[in-house]
Coordinates of C-alpha atoms in Angstrom, one line a residue:
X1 CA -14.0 24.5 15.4
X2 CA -12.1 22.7 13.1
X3 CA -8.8 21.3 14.8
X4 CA -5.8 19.9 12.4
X5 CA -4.2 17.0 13.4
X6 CA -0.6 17.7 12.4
X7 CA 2.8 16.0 12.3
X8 CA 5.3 16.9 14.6
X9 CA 6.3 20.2 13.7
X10 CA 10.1 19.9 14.8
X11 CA 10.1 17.2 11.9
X12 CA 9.2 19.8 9.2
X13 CA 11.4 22.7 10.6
X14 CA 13.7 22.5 8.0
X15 CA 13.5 20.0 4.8
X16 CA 15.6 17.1 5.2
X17 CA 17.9 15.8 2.3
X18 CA 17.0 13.5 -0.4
X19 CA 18.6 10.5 1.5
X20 CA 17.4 11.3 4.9
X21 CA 14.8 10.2 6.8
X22 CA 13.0 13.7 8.2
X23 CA 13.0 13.4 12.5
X24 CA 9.8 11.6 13.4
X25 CA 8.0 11.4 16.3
X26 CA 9.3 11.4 19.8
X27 CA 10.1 8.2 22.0
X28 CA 6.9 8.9 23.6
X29 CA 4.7 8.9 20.6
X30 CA 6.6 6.0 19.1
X31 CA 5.5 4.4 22.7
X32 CA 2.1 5.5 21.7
X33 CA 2.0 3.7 18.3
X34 CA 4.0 0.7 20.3
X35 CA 1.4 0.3 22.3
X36 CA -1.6 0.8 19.5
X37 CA 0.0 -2.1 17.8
X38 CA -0.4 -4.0 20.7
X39 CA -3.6 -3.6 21.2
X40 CA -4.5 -4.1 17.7
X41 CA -2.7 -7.2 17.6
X42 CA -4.4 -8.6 20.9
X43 CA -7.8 -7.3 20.6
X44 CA -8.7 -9.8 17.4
X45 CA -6.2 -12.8 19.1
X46 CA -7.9 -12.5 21.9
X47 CA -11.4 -13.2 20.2
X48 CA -10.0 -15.4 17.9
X49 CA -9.0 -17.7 21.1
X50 CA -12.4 -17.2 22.9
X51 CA -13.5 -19.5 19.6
X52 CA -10.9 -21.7 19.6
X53 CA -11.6 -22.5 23.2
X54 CA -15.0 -23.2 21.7
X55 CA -14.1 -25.5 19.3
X56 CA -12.0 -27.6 21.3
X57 CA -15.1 -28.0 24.0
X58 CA -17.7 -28.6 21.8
X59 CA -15.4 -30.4 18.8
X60 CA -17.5 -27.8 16.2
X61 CA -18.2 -24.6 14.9
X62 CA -20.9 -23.3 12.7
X63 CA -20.2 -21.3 9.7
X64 CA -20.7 -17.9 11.3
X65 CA -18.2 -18.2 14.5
X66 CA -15.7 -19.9 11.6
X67 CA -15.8 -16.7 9.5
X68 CA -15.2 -14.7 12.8
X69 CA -12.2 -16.5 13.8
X70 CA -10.9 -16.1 9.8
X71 CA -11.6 -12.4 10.6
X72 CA -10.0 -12.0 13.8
X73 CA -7.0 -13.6 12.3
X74 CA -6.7 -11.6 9.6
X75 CA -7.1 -8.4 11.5
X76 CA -4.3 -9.2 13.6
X77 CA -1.9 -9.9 10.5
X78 CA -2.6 -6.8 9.2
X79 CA -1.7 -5.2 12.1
X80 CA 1.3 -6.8 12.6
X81 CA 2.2 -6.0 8.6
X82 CA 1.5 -2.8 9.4
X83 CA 3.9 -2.8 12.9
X84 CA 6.7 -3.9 10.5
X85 CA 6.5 -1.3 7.6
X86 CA 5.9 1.4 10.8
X87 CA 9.1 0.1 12.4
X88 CA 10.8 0.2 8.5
X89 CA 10.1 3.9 9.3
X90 CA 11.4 4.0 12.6
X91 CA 14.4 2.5 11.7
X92 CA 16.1 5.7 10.4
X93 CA 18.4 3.7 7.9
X94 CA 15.9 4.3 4.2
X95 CA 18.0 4.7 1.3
X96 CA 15.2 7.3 -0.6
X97 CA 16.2 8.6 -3.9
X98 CA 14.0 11.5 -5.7
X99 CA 13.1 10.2 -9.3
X100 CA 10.6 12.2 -11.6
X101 CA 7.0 10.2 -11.1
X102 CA 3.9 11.4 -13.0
X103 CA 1.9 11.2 -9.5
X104 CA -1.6 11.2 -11.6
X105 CA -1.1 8.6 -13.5
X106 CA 0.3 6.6 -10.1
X107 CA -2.5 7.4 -7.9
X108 CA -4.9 6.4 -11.3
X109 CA -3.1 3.4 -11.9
X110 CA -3.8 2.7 -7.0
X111 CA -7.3 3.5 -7.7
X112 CA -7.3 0.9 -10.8
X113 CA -5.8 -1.7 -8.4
X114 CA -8.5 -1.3 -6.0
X115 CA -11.6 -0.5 -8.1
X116 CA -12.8 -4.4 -7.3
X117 CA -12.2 -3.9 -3.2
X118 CA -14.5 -0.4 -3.5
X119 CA -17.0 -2.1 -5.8
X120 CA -17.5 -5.3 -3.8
X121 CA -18.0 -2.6 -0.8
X122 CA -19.9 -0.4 -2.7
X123 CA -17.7 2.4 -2.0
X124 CA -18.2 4.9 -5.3
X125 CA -14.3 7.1 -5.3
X126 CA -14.8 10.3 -7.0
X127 CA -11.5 11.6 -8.6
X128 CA -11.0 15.3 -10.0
X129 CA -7.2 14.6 -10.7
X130 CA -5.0 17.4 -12.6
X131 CA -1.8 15.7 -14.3
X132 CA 1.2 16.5 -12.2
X133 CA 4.4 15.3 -12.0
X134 CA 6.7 15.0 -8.7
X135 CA 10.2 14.3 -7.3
X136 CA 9.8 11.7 -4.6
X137 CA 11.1 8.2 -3.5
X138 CA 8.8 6.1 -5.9
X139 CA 8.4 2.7 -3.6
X140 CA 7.5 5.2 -0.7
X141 CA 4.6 7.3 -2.9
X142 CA 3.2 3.9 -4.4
X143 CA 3.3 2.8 -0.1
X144 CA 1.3 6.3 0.7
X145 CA -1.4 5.8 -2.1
X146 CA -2.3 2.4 -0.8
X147 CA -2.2 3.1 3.1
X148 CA -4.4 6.6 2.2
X149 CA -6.7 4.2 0.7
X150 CA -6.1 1.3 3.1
X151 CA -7.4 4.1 6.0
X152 CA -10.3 6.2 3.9
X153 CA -11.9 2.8 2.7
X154 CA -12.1 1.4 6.5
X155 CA -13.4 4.5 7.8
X156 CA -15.9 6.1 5.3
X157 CA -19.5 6.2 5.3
X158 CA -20.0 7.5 1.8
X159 CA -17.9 7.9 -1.1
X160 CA -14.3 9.0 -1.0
X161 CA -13.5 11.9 -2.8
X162 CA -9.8 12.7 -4.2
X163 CA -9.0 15.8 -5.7
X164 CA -5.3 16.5 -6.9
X165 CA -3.7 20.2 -7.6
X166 CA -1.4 23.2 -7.4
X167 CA -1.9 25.2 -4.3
X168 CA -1.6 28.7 -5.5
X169 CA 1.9 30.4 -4.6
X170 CA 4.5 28.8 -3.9
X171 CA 2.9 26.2 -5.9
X172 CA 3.3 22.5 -4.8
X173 CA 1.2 19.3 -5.6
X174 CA -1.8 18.7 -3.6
X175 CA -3.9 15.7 -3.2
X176 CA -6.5 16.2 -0.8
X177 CA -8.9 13.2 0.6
X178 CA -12.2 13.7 1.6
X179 CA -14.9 11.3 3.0
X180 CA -17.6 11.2 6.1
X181 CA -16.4 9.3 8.9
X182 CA -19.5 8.7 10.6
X183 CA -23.5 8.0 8.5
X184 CA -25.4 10.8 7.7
X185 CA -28.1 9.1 9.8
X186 CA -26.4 9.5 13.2
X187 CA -26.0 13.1 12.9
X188 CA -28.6 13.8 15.4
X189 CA -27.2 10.9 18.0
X190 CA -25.2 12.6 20.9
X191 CA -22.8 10.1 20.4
X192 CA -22.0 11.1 16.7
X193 CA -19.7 13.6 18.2
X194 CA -17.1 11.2 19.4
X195 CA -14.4 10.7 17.0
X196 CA -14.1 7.0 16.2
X197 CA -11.4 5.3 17.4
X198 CA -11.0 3.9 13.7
X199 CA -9.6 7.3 12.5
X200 CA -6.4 7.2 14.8
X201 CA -5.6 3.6 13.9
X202 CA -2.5 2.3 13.0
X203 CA -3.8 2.8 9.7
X204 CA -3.5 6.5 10.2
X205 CA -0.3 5.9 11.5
X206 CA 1.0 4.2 8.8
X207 CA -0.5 7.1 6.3
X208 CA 1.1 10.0 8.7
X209 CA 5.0 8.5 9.3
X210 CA 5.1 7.6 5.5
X211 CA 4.6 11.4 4.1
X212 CA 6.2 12.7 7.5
X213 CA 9.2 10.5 6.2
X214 CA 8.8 11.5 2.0
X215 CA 8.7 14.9 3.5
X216 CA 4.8 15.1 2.8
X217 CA 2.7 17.4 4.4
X218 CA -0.2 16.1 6.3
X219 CA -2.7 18.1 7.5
X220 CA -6.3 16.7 8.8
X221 CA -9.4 18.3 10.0
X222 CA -12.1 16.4 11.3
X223 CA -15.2 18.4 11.7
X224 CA -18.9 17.8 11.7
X225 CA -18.8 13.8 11.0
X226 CA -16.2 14.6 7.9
X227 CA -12.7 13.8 7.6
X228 CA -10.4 16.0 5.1
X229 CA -6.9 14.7 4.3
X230 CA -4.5 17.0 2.5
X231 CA -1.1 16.0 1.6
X232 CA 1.6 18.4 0.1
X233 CA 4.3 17.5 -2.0
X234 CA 7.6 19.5 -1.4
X235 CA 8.8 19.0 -4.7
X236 CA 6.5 19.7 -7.7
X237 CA 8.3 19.0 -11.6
X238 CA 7.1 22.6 -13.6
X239 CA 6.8 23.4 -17.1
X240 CA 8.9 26.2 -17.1
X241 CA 12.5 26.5 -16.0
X242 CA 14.1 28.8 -13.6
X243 CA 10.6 28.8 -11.8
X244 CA 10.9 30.0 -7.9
X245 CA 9.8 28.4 -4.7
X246 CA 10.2 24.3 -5.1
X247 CA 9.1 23.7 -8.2
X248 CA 11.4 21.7 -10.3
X249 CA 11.9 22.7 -13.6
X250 CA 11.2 19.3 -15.8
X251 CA 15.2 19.6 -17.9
X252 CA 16.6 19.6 -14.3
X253 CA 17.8 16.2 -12.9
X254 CA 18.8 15.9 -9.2
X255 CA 22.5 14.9 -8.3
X256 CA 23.6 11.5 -7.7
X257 CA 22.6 11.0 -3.7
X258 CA 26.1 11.1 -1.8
X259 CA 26.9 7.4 0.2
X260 CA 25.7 7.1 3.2
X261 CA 27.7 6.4 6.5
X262 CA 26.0 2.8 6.9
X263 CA 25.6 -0.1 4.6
X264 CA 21.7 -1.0 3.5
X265 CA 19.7 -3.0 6.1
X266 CA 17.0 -5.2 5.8
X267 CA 14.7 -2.1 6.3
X268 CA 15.4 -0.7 3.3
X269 CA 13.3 -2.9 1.1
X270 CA 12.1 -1.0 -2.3
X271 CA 8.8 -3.1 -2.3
X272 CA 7.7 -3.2 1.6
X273 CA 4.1 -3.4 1.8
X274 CA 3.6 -5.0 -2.0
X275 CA 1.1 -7.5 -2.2
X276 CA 2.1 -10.7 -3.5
X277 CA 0.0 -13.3 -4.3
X278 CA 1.4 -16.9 -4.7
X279 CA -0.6 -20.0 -6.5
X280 CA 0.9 -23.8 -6.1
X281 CA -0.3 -27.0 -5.8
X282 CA 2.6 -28.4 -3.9
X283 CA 3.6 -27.6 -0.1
X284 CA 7.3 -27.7 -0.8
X285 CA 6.9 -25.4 -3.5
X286 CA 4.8 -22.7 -1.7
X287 CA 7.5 -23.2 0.7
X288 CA 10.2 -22.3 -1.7
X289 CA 8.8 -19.3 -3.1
X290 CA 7.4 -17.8 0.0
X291 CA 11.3 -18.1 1.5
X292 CA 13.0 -16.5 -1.8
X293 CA 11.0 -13.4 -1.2
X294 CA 10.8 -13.5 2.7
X295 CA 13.8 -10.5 3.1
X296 CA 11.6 -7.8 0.7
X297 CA 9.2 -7.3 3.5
X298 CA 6.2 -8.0 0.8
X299 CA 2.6 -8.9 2.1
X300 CA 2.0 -12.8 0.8
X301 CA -1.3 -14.7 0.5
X302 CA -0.7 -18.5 -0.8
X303 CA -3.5 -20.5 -2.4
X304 CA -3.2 -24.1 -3.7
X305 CA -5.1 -23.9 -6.9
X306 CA -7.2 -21.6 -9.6
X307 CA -10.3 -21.4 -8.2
X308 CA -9.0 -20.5 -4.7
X309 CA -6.8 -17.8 -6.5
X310 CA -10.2 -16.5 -8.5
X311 CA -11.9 -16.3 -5.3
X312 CA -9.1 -14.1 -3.6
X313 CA -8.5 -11.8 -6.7
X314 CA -12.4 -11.6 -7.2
X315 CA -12.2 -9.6 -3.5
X316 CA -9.3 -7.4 -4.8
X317 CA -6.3 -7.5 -6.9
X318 CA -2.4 -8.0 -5.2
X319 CA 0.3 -6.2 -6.9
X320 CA 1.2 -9.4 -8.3
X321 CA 0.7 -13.3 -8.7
X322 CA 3.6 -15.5 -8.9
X323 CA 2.2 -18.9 -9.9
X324 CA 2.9 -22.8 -10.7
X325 CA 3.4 -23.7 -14.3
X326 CA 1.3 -26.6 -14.3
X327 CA -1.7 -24.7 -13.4
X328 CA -1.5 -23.5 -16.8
X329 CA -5.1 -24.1 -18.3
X330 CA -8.3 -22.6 -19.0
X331 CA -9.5 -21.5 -15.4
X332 CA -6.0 -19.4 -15.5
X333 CA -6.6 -18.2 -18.9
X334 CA -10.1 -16.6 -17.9
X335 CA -8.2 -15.0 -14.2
X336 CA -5.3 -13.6 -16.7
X337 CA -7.8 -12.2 -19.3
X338 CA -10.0 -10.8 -16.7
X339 CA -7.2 -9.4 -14.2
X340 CA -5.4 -7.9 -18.0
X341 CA -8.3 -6.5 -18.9
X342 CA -8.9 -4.7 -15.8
X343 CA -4.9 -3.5 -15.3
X344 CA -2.7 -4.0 -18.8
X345 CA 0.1 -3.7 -16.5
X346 CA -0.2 -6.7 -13.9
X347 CA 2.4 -8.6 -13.2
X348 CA 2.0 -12.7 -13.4
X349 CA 5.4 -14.3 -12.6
X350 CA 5.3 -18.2 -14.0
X351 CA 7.6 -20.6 -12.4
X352 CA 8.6 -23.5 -14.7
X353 CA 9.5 -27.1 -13.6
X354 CA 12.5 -27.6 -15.9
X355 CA 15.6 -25.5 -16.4
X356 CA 14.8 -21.8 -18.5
X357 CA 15.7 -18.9 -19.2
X358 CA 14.7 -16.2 -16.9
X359 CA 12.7 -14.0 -18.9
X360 CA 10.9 -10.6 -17.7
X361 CA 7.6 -9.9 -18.9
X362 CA 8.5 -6.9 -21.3
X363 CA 10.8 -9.7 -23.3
X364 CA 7.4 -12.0 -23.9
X365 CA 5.1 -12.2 -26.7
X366 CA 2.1 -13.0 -24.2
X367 CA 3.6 -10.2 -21.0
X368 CA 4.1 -13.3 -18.8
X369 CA 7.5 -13.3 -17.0
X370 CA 9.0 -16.6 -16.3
X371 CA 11.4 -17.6 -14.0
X372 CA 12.8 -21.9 -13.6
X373 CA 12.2 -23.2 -10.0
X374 CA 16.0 -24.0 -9.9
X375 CA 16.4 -20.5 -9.6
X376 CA 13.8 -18.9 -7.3
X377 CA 16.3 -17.8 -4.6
X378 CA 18.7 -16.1 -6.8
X379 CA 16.2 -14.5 -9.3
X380 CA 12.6 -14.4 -7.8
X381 CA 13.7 -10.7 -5.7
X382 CA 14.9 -9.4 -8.8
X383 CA 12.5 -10.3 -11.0
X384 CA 9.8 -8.8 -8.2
X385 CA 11.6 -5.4 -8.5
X386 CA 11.9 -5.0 -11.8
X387 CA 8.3 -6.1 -12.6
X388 CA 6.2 -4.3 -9.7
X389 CA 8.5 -1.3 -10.3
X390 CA 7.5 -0.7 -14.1
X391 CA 5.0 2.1 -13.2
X392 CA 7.6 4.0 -11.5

């Protein structure tokens, strides 16, 4: 029988306004996700220390265990990454605003992004998308795509299958995720009926408390060794006005959100959960940029050179690359065709040694947007809104 997992349901009793944050889950299951975080914190520390204690004994370690311990370590950042854009959530204090986004061309433009994560997997993602258009918070849609296919990709055993439509009355957007969460070849193993522990991550956390929060409705039924995901949008943009139910006709704007009670707090961060990828050659300037952009809660990976940078983006793309000027050659000029060629719309930030004009990348002749050193701190944050915001 198939059993939904649903959100709480007191949460979706009546829709919230625009600049609310819908009631989440109770204390208890916010103890619940406290204490998965925990676990998926420890669980790869705690391995990653078993070969540390190895190293320091024997003074080596071979290739394989040094890959593990890189693993274990990453695991637990993500984790924790994930812990802080869960308690952004939590926090009850996210400025959302409703702006008309084409949510096709969004989710295409996700999918584009990770086409070289699912090809290096060989995950094939089959997409049967209808062109719709939806009100939402654009920073907190761009966040759901990503962790949707932050959890499918880590749990499927086949290909992931997106589909995106009207329900049939009252007519809302729906984009429904559908992939086998255990191999075909297990389906006769008594222990095929045991739902993986993967599923209920914090990655499914992360997925859940985002729409629960956008207002997003997620159902899931796990049946049979296959996951279905479907989330519905409350507020779908229509062709025609005066249309009933919660379609918005497209001439209709929203009214300007009313101030809140309380003054913006370091949770309400438009680009929490971007990835940000930074390229210099010198500590102190790695240093400078990574503290610039410390307060947008962004995910950062810093390399010290091209061919480190190649490596990393030939695994999967960021959201964006901010990088040194005087790595300005021919190894960039083959990562900037080939990244360009793959998404017209990536952003590469260039920070110059000498005093210049801050220029975005629209203003540019070759899309590069360039920003002086001197002014990283006051600059860098705006420049990373305006540039990994231009799909929205």
């Amino acid at each position: 029988m198939v059993k939904p997992t649903q959100p709480n349901t007191q949460a979706l009793a009546s829709p919230a306004a625009a600049n609310d944050v819908a009631a989440g889950p109770s204390h208890t299951q916010w103890g619940e996700i406290v204490q998965l975080l925990g676990a998926e914190i420890a669980g790869p520390l705690s391995s990653a220390l078993e070969r540390i204690h190895g190293l320091v004994s024997t003074g080596q370690i071979d290739r394989q265990n040094l890959r593990a311990l890189r693993d274990s370590v990453t695991q637990a950042r993500e984790a924790g990454m994930m812990g802080q854009q869960l308690a952004r959530l939590a926090s009850g204090r996210l400025r959302l605003t409703r702006e008309r986004l084409h949510l096709t061309q969004i989710l295409r433009g996700v999918l584009t992004q990770r086409s070289r994560e699912t090809q290096s997997r060989g995950i094939q993602v089959r997409q049967v998308l209808k062109p719709i258009e939806v009100m939402a918070d654009g920073s907190l849609l761009f966040g759901l795509l990503n962790a949707l296919m932050d959890w499918a990709l880590a749990n499927t055993h086949s290909s992931i299958d997106l589909r995106l439509d009207l329900t049939s009355w009252p007519a809302k957007a729906r984009l429904v995720c559908r992939f086998a969460h255990r191999s075909l070849e297990m389906s006769d193993d008594p222990r095929s009926k045991e739902m993986p522990e993967a599923l209920n991550s914090l990655r499914w956390r992360l997925v859940e408390q985002t729409a629960i929060t956008m207002g997003v409705l997620p159902l899931r039924e796990d049946e049979a060794g296959i996951t279905v995901l479907t989330l519905e949008f409350p507020h779908t943009v229509g062709d025609e006005p005066g249309l009933s139910g919660d379609i918005v006709p497209r001439e209709a704007r929203w009214e300007p959100e009313r101030p809140q009670d309380y003054m913006p707090s370091s949770n309400s961060k438009p680009l929490a959960g971007s990835h940000v990828l930074i390229i210099a050659q010198t500590r102190d300037l790695r240093v400078q940029i990574q503290a610039a952009v410390q307060h947008m809660g962004l995910i950062v990976d810093v390399v010290g050179g091209m061919e480190e940078a190649t490596q990393f983006c030939a695994e999967g793309l960021p959201h964006a690359i901010v990088f040194e000027s005087a790595l300005r050659g021919p190894d960039f000029d083959l990562l900037f065709e080939d990244v360009m060629r793959e998404v017209p719309s990536f952003s590469f930030i260039e920070v110059m040694p000498d005093p210049h004009m801050t220029q975005l990348s629209t203003a540019t002749a070759d899309g590069l947007a360039r920003i002086s050193r001197q002014h990283l701190v006051d600059a860098l944050p705006s420049v990373l809104l305006f540039e990994l915001s231009k799909e929205f």
